[in-house]
PDB file of C-alpha atoms in Angstrom:
ATOM      1  CA  MET A   1      -7.531 -30.428 -65.640  1.00  0.00           C
ATOM      2  CA  ILE A   2      -6.224 -29.757 -61.838  1.00  0.00           C
ATOM      3  CA  TYR A   3      -8.847 -27.943 -59.685  1.00  0.00           C
ATOM      4  CA  THR A   4      -8.044 -25.919 -56.705  1.00  0.00           C
ATOM      5  CA  ALA A   5     -10.254 -26.327 -53.482  1.00  0.00           C
ATOM      6  CA  ASP A   6     -11.486 -23.260 -54.113  1.00  0.00           C
ATOM      7  CA  GLU A   7     -12.510 -23.764 -57.468  1.00  0.00           C
ATOM      8  CA  LEU A   8     -14.453 -26.879 -56.359  1.00  0.00           C
ATOM      9  CA  ASN A   9     -15.997 -25.167 -53.731  1.00  0.00           C
ATOM     10  CA  ASN A  10     -17.329 -22.388 -56.129  1.00  0.00           C
ATOM     11  CA  ALA A  11     -18.570 -24.852 -58.809  1.00  0.00           C
ATOM     12  CA  ASP A  12     -22.170 -25.462 -59.162  1.00  0.00           C
ATOM     13  CA  ARG A  13     -23.676 -28.907 -58.897  1.00  0.00           C
ATOM     14  CA  ASP A  14     -23.650 -29.450 -62.738  1.00  0.00           C
ATOM     15  CA  GLU A  15     -20.026 -29.031 -62.671  1.00  0.00           C
ATOM     16  CA  LEU A  16     -19.227 -30.936 -59.801  1.00  0.00           C
ATOM     17  CA  ILE A  17     -21.218 -34.003 -61.652  1.00  0.00           C
ATOM     18  CA  GLY A  18     -19.265 -33.494 -64.501  1.00  0.00           C
ATOM     19  CA  ILE A  19     -16.023 -33.733 -63.062  1.00  0.00           C
ATOM     20  CA  ILE A  20     -17.075 -36.881 -61.138  1.00  0.00           C
ATOM     21  CA  LEU A  21     -18.290 -38.655 -64.441  1.00  0.00           C
ATOM     22  CA  SER A  22     -15.184 -37.719 -65.985  1.00  0.00           C
ATOM     23  CA  LEU A  23     -13.081 -39.226 -63.381  1.00  0.00           C
ATOM     24  CA  GLN A  24     -15.070 -41.935 -63.120  1.00  0.00           C
ATOM     25  CA  LYS A  25     -14.344 -42.864 -66.791  1.00  0.00           C
ATOM     26  CA  ASN A  26     -10.855 -41.758 -66.069  1.00  0.00           C
ATOM     27  CA  ILE A  27     -10.686 -44.352 -63.253  1.00  0.00           C
ATOM     28  CA  ALA A  28     -12.135 -47.059 -65.699  1.00  0.00           C
ATOM     29  CA  ARG A  29      -9.849 -46.722 -68.658  1.00  0.00           C
ATOM     30  CA  MET A  30      -6.806 -46.891 -66.182  1.00  0.00           C
ATOM     31  CA  THR A  31      -7.997 -50.231 -64.512  1.00  0.00           C
ATOM     32  CA  GLN A  32      -8.268 -51.665 -67.641  1.00  0.00           C
ATOM     33  CA  ASN A  33      -4.890 -50.518 -68.808  1.00  0.00           C
ATOM     34  CA  GLN A  34      -3.765 -52.158 -65.683  1.00  0.00           C
ATOM     35  CA  GLU A  35      -5.127 -55.342 -66.254  1.00  0.00           C
ATOM     36  CA  LEU A  36      -3.457 -55.411 -69.745  1.00  0.00           C
ATOM     37  CA  ILE A  37      -0.257 -54.934 -68.245  1.00  0.00           C
ATOM     38  CA  LEU A  38      -0.649 -57.057 -65.609  1.00  0.00           C
ATOM     39  CA  GLU A  39      -1.481 -59.942 -68.252  1.00  0.00           C
ATOM     40  CA  GLN A  40       1.223 -58.960 -70.676  1.00  0.00           C
ATOM     41  CA  ILE A  41       3.821 -58.907 -67.733  1.00  0.00           C
ATOM     42  CA  ALA A  42       2.377 -62.470 -66.769  1.00  0.00           C
ATOM     43  CA  ILE A  43       2.828 -63.767 -70.360  1.00  0.00           C
ATOM     44  CA  LEU A  44       6.230 -62.490 -70.537  1.00  0.00           C
ATOM     45  CA  ARG A  45       7.224 -63.896 -67.148  1.00  0.00           C
ATOM     46  CA  GLY A  46       6.009 -67.155 -68.820  1.00  0.00           C
ATOM     47  CA  GLN A  47       8.009 -66.803 -71.627  1.00  0.00           C
ATOM     48  CA  ARG A  48      10.851 -65.786 -69.727  1.00  0.00           C
ATOM     49  CA  PHE A  49      10.715 -68.152 -66.940  1.00  0.00           C
ATOM     50  CA  GLY A  50       8.634 -70.679 -67.919  1.00  0.00           C
ATOM     51  CA  ARG A  51       9.386 -74.122 -69.162  1.00  0.00           C
ATOM     52  CA  HIS A  52      12.574 -74.670 -71.607  1.00  0.00           C
ATOM     53  CA  SER A  53      12.882 -77.987 -73.364  1.00  0.00           C
ATOM     54  CA  GLU A  54      16.641 -78.558 -72.801  1.00  0.00           C
ATOM     55  CA  LYS A  55      18.255 -80.279 -75.847  1.00  0.00           C
TER      56      LYS A  55
END
């Protein structure tokens, strides 16, 4: 959900804590996905541009 400045300003402490915890989980998940994608890119580059045996 996207919150407006007014919604965040009017939210109580427990709501804000819930929002922050949710954001932290999303950031951790996105960071993990990014690491996996970068690893896949490195593998694919190695397959595409790595050493090839010429016959």
